[in-house]
Amino acid sequence: MKKQILPVTWALGLAVVLSACSKSDSRTDDDGSNPDQGRPKYVIAANPIGAAQGTADYLFAVDQLNSGSISTQGDGIEQDGSYRYYVSTQNKFFSLLYGQGNPGAVTTYALNAEGRLTKSSNFQTETVQVFAPVNTDLLLIKVPRSGDPNALMYRIDAQQSLISGEQNFDIEKLAGNGERAHFTWATQVGDKVFAPYMSIKGCCNDTFGTAYPDSSWVAVFSYPELNLEGVIRDNRTSYIGAYFTNGLFADENGDAYAFSPASATTGGENTSTNPSAFVRIKHGANEFDQSYFFNVQEVSGGYHINSAIYFGGGKFLLQMYGQPNAFTGSAKFAIADVYSQDFRWVTGLPDPEASGDNVITSTTTNRYSFVSDDGTKTYVGITTQDGNSHVYEFDVNSATATQGLKVEGGIITAVQKLSY
């Protein structure tokens, strides 16, 4: 996620409003991997540093990310409301309001013919915890953590900003173990949707606790029907991904690679005994590949995967911490090749050992960054303890990070690419 390094319980819901409709013929993937339909621009979201809690983000459209500066003081587009989450697809930038359990607003932005970022529509639906591109849609899932056992799935036509279908699903029945399935994310794999989930109690003053800390599950749904076709299980890791965190990625061969942070808890204490690792589901298979296991915790010297960006060709940028469930302390970054199981720490980032001001406090690693068209670079917003915020360019081949665009007075919350 736009990794503001705060307790996980801070973000316990996401409200999305989808009402007015507009059309667009432009298309691009959320990671910018499709050929540009025109000239590129980059959307930066930033939250003012030192502002009162609940202050809205500002949006900026910039021509390049490698140098220069922008400021939240007097510049940018101030959004309505606060606590925003972002996803880009179909050459549109969707800004989803976190409604703290209540309905909120999702504003859709696009670039006009002059390259200016403009509003194009608003949506409305229930509070959701999953929002992922699938084909030309956005798949939204409301996952109740207690009470009602029914998850609500919505298909949104991202080109026309219309709800095109919905489905209810019993997550207690899905778990089948006396707990409930809580989807961590959803990923298109071929013509299916793979939805990893945590098994959580959903009660008893231990909502996100579990009696099953060393198992992982992936629900497989048909698309667009959203009918459950099966559940893929494994006992070599803990659950895949994390709350609001994508942990499963499809490669160019149609195989799915998934990481576990090994961070399941009971009563607030970490109870996972399996390591933080990557596992694989081969193309067309309905089970985990038992011949494949990449123990990242071991090769990193004990670090846990927190979030990841997929470059392509089996290579990932990993954001990691020395302890499970860590959202404080300085993050470390690595390049991992899930094919060769090569692992390299990234150099060129602020060094927390040189100064406490260099401790990384916020990043955009999880879903809020994009990969270059050639698959060699990704761009991540990083804010340090002293309030300095820059976009860093990560090079997959050299495992280096280079400081670029500075955002003055703001915590970077998203870095995305559109074209016009």
XYZ file of C-alpha atoms in Angstrom:
420
model
C 0.000 0.000 0.000
C 0.950 3.533 0.043
C 3.039 2.418 2.979
C 2.548 5.094 5.550
C 4.281 3.334 8.384
C 1.495 3.269 10.946
C -0.278 0.501 12.862
C -2.218 -1.815 10.593
C -5.400 -1.180 12.564
C -5.338 2.449 11.439
C -6.670 1.513 8.031
C -9.613 -0.709 8.853
C -11.877 0.185 5.973
C -12.105 1.978 2.700
C -15.206 3.734 1.449
C -15.812 4.142 -2.227
C -18.456 6.292 -3.859
C -19.404 5.652 -7.409
C -22.276 7.660 -8.871
C -21.785 9.901 -11.904
C -20.513 8.224 -15.064
C -18.169 9.317 -17.820
C -16.507 7.639 -20.770
C -12.905 7.463 -21.850
C -11.324 5.711 -24.800
C -7.808 5.848 -23.348
C -6.222 2.695 -21.923
C -3.213 1.843 -19.842
C -2.375 -0.706 -17.167
C -1.942 0.436 -13.582
C 1.777 -0.334 -13.804
C 2.294 1.595 -17.035
C 3.313 -1.573 -18.886
C 1.158 -0.976 -21.973
C 2.589 1.170 -24.790
C 1.813 4.837 -24.219
C -1.189 6.198 -26.093
C 0.523 9.601 -26.135
C 2.843 11.690 -24.011
C 3.437 10.519 -20.428
C 2.857 12.487 -17.259
C 3.288 11.356 -13.688
C 0.735 11.777 -10.924
C 2.107 12.459 -7.450
C -0.121 12.377 -4.367
C 1.223 13.977 -1.194
C -0.119 14.706 2.261
C 1.038 17.973 3.884
C 3.558 17.460 6.688
C 2.536 19.006 9.993
C -1.078 19.486 8.967
C -3.918 18.445 11.249
C -4.908 14.799 11.221
C -7.375 14.146 8.431
C -5.953 16.769 6.065
C -6.566 15.880 2.429
C -3.846 14.849 -0.025
C -2.770 17.080 -2.888
C -2.375 15.788 -6.450
C 0.281 16.948 -8.909
C 0.907 16.114 -12.570
C 4.603 16.409 -13.457
C 6.608 15.849 -16.640
C 9.511 13.889 -15.131
C 10.576 12.190 -11.898
C 14.369 12.308 -11.916
C 14.889 15.888 -10.720
C 13.156 19.105 -9.713
C 10.741 19.843 -6.900
C 7.079 20.477 -6.140
C 5.438 21.847 -3.003
C 2.213 21.228 -1.114
C 2.197 24.928 -0.196
C -0.072 26.656 -2.686
C 0.295 24.075 -5.444
C -1.517 20.919 -6.499
C -5.149 19.845 -6.505
C -6.539 19.520 -2.984
C -8.907 16.568 -2.744
C -12.190 16.429 -0.888
C -12.056 14.485 2.368
C -9.005 12.737 3.749
C -7.237 9.351 3.967
C -7.137 8.475 0.293
C -6.123 5.270 -1.474
C -5.246 5.036 -5.142
C -5.363 2.756 -8.157
C -4.718 3.505 -11.833
C -6.176 1.582 -14.737
C -7.531 2.351 -18.219
C -5.441 5.542 -18.229
C -7.423 6.892 -15.273
C -6.349 7.703 -11.740
C -8.895 6.601 -9.128
C -8.788 8.342 -5.743
C -10.742 6.364 -3.139
C -11.770 7.966 0.132
C -11.229 5.992 3.336
C -14.600 6.473 5.000
C -13.899 4.858 8.379
C -16.745 2.396 7.832
C -19.034 4.910 6.112
C -19.600 5.603 2.415
C -17.187 8.069 0.906
C -16.133 9.428 -2.476
C -14.045 7.977 -5.249
C -12.970 10.659 -7.671
C -11.721 9.668 -11.110
C -9.029 11.805 -12.758
C -7.627 11.840 -16.281
C -5.311 14.053 -18.308
C -6.936 16.434 -20.763
C -5.520 17.331 -24.185
C -3.190 19.880 -22.572
C -1.881 17.339 -20.063
C -3.683 18.845 -17.086
C -5.132 16.519 -14.450
C -8.925 16.922 -14.397
C -11.832 15.266 -12.604
C -14.005 13.079 -14.785
C -16.453 11.207 -12.507
C -17.487 9.984 -9.042
C -18.673 6.542 -7.864
C -20.641 5.089 -4.949
C -20.704 1.694 -3.225
C -19.967 0.068 0.133
C -16.777 0.328 2.162
C -14.184 -1.932 0.524
C -10.803 -3.394 1.457
C -9.735 -4.745 -1.955
C -9.579 -2.744 -5.208
C -7.752 -4.360 -8.099
C -7.727 -4.026 -11.918
C -9.086 -7.048 -13.799
C -9.354 -6.793 -17.596
C -10.973 -3.378 -18.169
C -12.694 -3.467 -14.772
C -11.945 -2.579 -11.199
C -12.819 -5.417 -8.836
C -13.851 -4.099 -5.415
C -14.418 -6.351 -2.402
C -15.954 -5.415 0.935
C -14.636 -7.897 3.504
C -16.279 -7.651 6.937
C -13.836 -8.505 9.722
C -16.665 -9.335 12.168
C -20.437 -9.638 12.229
C -21.948 -10.171 8.782
C -20.235 -13.193 7.134
C -20.950 -12.021 3.585
C -18.257 -10.403 1.447
C -19.589 -8.135 -1.293
C -17.839 -8.143 -4.676
C -18.381 -5.389 -7.223
C -17.266 -5.248 -10.846
C -16.728 -1.666 -11.986
C -16.394 -0.858 -15.682
C -13.342 1.400 -15.386
C -13.834 2.860 -18.854
C -17.391 4.014 -18.220
C -17.388 4.285 -14.400
C -20.363 1.960 -14.030
C -21.110 -0.917 -11.669
C -21.414 -3.817 -14.104
C -21.987 -6.693 -11.671
C -21.902 -7.806 -8.067
C -21.768 -10.988 -6.018
C -22.160 -11.974 -2.354
C -19.926 -14.607 -0.802
C -20.018 -16.342 2.595
C -16.499 -15.993 4.035
C -17.179 -18.176 7.090
C -18.214 -21.008 4.798
C -15.124 -20.377 2.684
C -12.789 -20.668 5.685
C -14.528 -23.819 6.872
C -12.569 -23.926 10.130
C -14.678 -21.925 12.584
C -12.973 -18.649 11.588
C -13.570 -16.395 8.587
C -11.672 -15.772 5.361
C -10.422 -12.204 5.045
C -9.179 -11.440 1.536
C -5.834 -9.660 1.492
C -6.032 -8.758 -2.217
C -7.070 -10.039 -5.647
C -4.970 -10.633 -8.767
C -5.904 -11.523 -12.319
C -4.182 -14.751 -13.355
C -5.162 -15.620 -16.922
C -8.944 -15.572 -17.081
C -9.315 -16.194 -13.324
C -9.095 -14.072 -10.195
C -6.837 -15.395 -7.445
C -7.793 -13.999 -4.043
C -5.443 -14.929 -1.159
C -6.978 -14.709 2.278
C -6.129 -14.748 5.959
C -8.047 -16.965 8.342
C -9.125 -14.665 11.202
C -11.246 -15.099 14.324
C -13.336 -11.973 13.756
C -14.332 -11.896 17.422
C -13.266 -12.384 20.992
C -11.160 -9.198 21.318
C -8.737 -10.809 18.846
C -10.319 -9.916 15.515
C -7.254 -10.534 13.333
C -5.901 -13.357 15.441
C -5.989 -16.936 14.196
C -5.606 -20.507 15.353
C -4.032 -21.321 11.951
C -0.834 -19.209 11.736
C 1.144 -21.560 9.474
C -1.166 -22.049 6.519
C -1.910 -20.133 3.322
C -4.980 -20.110 1.105
C -5.868 -18.744 -2.341
C -9.496 -18.696 -3.475
C -9.922 -19.029 -7.250
C -12.871 -17.282 -8.897
C -14.156 -17.330 -12.451
C -14.370 -13.952 -14.144
C -16.584 -12.102 -14.763
C -19.055 -14.464 -13.048
C -17.150 -14.418 -9.724
C -18.079 -18.007 -8.970
C -15.771 -19.880 -6.588
C -13.925 -22.628 -8.467
C -11.718 -23.888 -5.647
C -9.228 -23.104 -2.894
C -5.482 -23.713 -3.212
C -3.828 -24.504 0.152
C -0.320 -24.871 1.520
C 1.298 -25.389 4.930
C 4.851 -24.238 4.203
C 4.135 -20.545 4.800
C 1.716 -18.337 6.667
C -0.996 -16.424 4.790
C -0.224 -14.639 1.500
C 0.136 -10.849 1.495
C -1.405 -8.888 4.352
C -4.275 -6.548 5.133
C -4.517 -4.110 2.182
C -1.366 -5.712 0.738
C -1.032 -7.557 -2.554
C 1.087 -10.675 -2.113
C 0.385 -12.605 -5.344
C 1.640 -11.742 -8.839
C 1.257 -13.388 -12.251
C 4.375 -13.610 -14.419
C 4.618 -13.620 -18.203
C 4.346 -17.432 -18.309
C 1.024 -17.467 -16.491
C 2.596 -18.782 -13.275
C 1.673 -17.105 -9.986
C 4.330 -16.234 -7.408
C 3.142 -15.352 -3.912
C 4.929 -14.174 -0.787
C 4.093 -14.600 2.871
C 5.272 -12.040 5.436
C 5.038 -14.763 8.125
C 3.137 -12.402 10.373
C 0.056 -14.233 11.699
C -0.831 -13.457 15.307
C -2.818 -14.756 18.240
C -3.642 -12.376 21.054
C -1.410 -9.750 19.476
C 1.676 -11.994 19.496
C 3.294 -13.331 16.348
C 2.680 -17.075 16.137
C 3.928 -17.939 12.626
C 6.721 -20.474 12.750
C 7.084 -20.837 8.977
C 9.445 -18.391 7.243
C 8.737 -15.369 5.059
C 9.055 -16.880 1.596
C 7.836 -17.083 -1.999
C 5.779 -20.027 -3.236
C 4.503 -20.790 -6.741
C 1.331 -21.945 -8.486
C 2.157 -23.092 -12.017
C 0.022 -22.085 -14.963
C -3.226 -24.053 -15.027
C -2.497 -25.855 -11.737
C -4.905 -26.124 -8.818
C -2.237 -26.623 -6.166
C 1.004 -25.049 -4.964
C 4.145 -26.332 -6.674
C 5.771 -28.456 -3.955
C 9.090 -28.441 -5.831
C 9.421 -24.673 -5.422
C 10.181 -22.706 -2.245
C 12.227 -19.484 -1.987
C 13.077 -18.841 1.674
C 13.681 -15.086 1.560
C 13.860 -14.806 5.341
C 16.842 -17.145 5.331
C 18.804 -15.538 2.480
C 18.192 -12.022 3.877
C 19.511 -12.861 7.321
C 16.144 -12.903 9.072
C 14.151 -10.163 7.335
C 10.437 -10.397 6.529
C 8.839 -9.280 3.256
C 6.446 -6.393 3.872
C 5.426 -5.520 0.289
C 6.634 -5.997 -3.274
C 6.670 -4.576 -6.788
C 6.968 -6.907 -9.785
C 9.302 -5.679 -12.544
C 8.779 -8.633 -14.877
C 11.054 -11.506 -15.828
C 10.749 -12.987 -12.336
C 12.324 -9.959 -10.617
C 10.827 -8.112 -7.645
C 11.588 -5.098 -5.514
C 11.002 -6.122 -1.892
C 10.405 -3.827 1.062
C 11.532 -5.655 4.208
C 11.751 -5.345 7.984
C 13.695 -7.241 10.619
C 10.543 -8.149 12.541
C 7.134 -9.456 11.399
C 4.290 -6.912 11.431
C 6.837 -4.081 11.578
C 5.625 -0.710 10.339
C 8.174 1.365 12.249
C 11.937 1.496 12.073
C 13.784 1.848 8.810
C 12.707 -0.277 5.900
C 15.295 -2.097 3.796
C 14.907 -2.829 0.094
C 16.132 -5.738 -1.996
C 15.961 -7.076 -5.541
C 14.895 -10.722 -5.644
C 14.761 -13.011 -8.672
C 12.177 -15.704 -7.991
C 13.423 -17.774 -10.946
C 17.096 -18.017 -9.926
C 16.426 -17.261 -6.224
C 19.096 -14.556 -6.356
C 18.861 -11.862 -3.650
C 20.628 -8.470 -3.505
C 20.232 -5.563 -1.108
C 19.567 -2.211 -2.794
C 22.148 0.552 -2.322
C 21.752 4.328 -2.622
C 18.986 4.842 -0.054
C 19.109 7.017 3.088
C 21.317 5.324 5.702
C 19.649 5.230 9.136
C 22.964 4.275 10.762
C 24.484 7.565 9.580
C 21.661 9.626 11.083
C 18.381 8.964 12.852
C 16.830 11.487 10.477
C 17.381 8.975 7.668
C 14.931 6.430 9.078
C 12.354 5.733 6.354
C 8.868 6.431 7.704
C 6.672 6.209 4.603
C 6.886 4.572 1.167
C 4.638 3.877 -1.819
C 5.866 0.332 -2.470
C 2.547 -1.484 -2.201
C 0.373 -0.726 -5.272
C 1.144 3.005 -5.297
C 4.126 2.940 -7.659
C 4.641 1.903 -11.263
C 7.194 0.064 -13.413
C 8.797 1.524 -16.552
C 7.711 0.201 -19.933
C 10.936 -1.773 -20.377
C 10.592 -3.435 -16.951
C 13.961 -2.218 -15.642
C 12.943 0.558 -13.253
C 10.298 1.413 -10.698
C 9.592 4.715 -8.989
C 8.842 4.821 -5.271
C 7.993 7.755 -3.042
C 10.051 7.719 0.169
C 9.754 10.018 3.191
C 12.305 10.010 6.015
C 12.115 10.934 9.696
C 13.288 14.498 9.019
C 10.369 15.104 6.643
C 12.365 14.886 3.412
C 10.341 13.324 0.610
C 11.716 12.246 -2.743
C 10.811 9.939 -5.585
C 13.516 7.289 -5.916
C 14.276 5.423 -9.117
C 15.068 1.739 -8.424
C 17.107 -0.042 -11.098
C 16.494 -3.789 -11.207
C 19.787 -4.607 -12.964
C 22.162 -2.674 -10.696
C 20.102 -2.995 -7.483
C 20.567 0.736 -6.901
C 18.230 3.561 -5.924
C 18.715 7.130 -7.189
C 17.120 10.156 -5.549
C 14.920 12.212 -7.872
C 12.002 14.632 -7.626
C 11.627 16.338 -4.237
C 8.216 16.970 -2.679
C 8.548 19.889 -0.287
C 6.291 19.864 2.743
C 4.556 16.599 1.918
C 4.577 12.854 2.564
C 4.424 11.094 -0.810
C 1.436 8.759 -0.926
C 1.360 7.685 -4.592
C 3.454 7.807 -7.781
C 1.573 6.815 -10.927
C 1.780 7.264 -14.701
C -0.867 8.448 -17.180
C -0.649 9.595 -20.799
C -2.405 12.129 -23.003
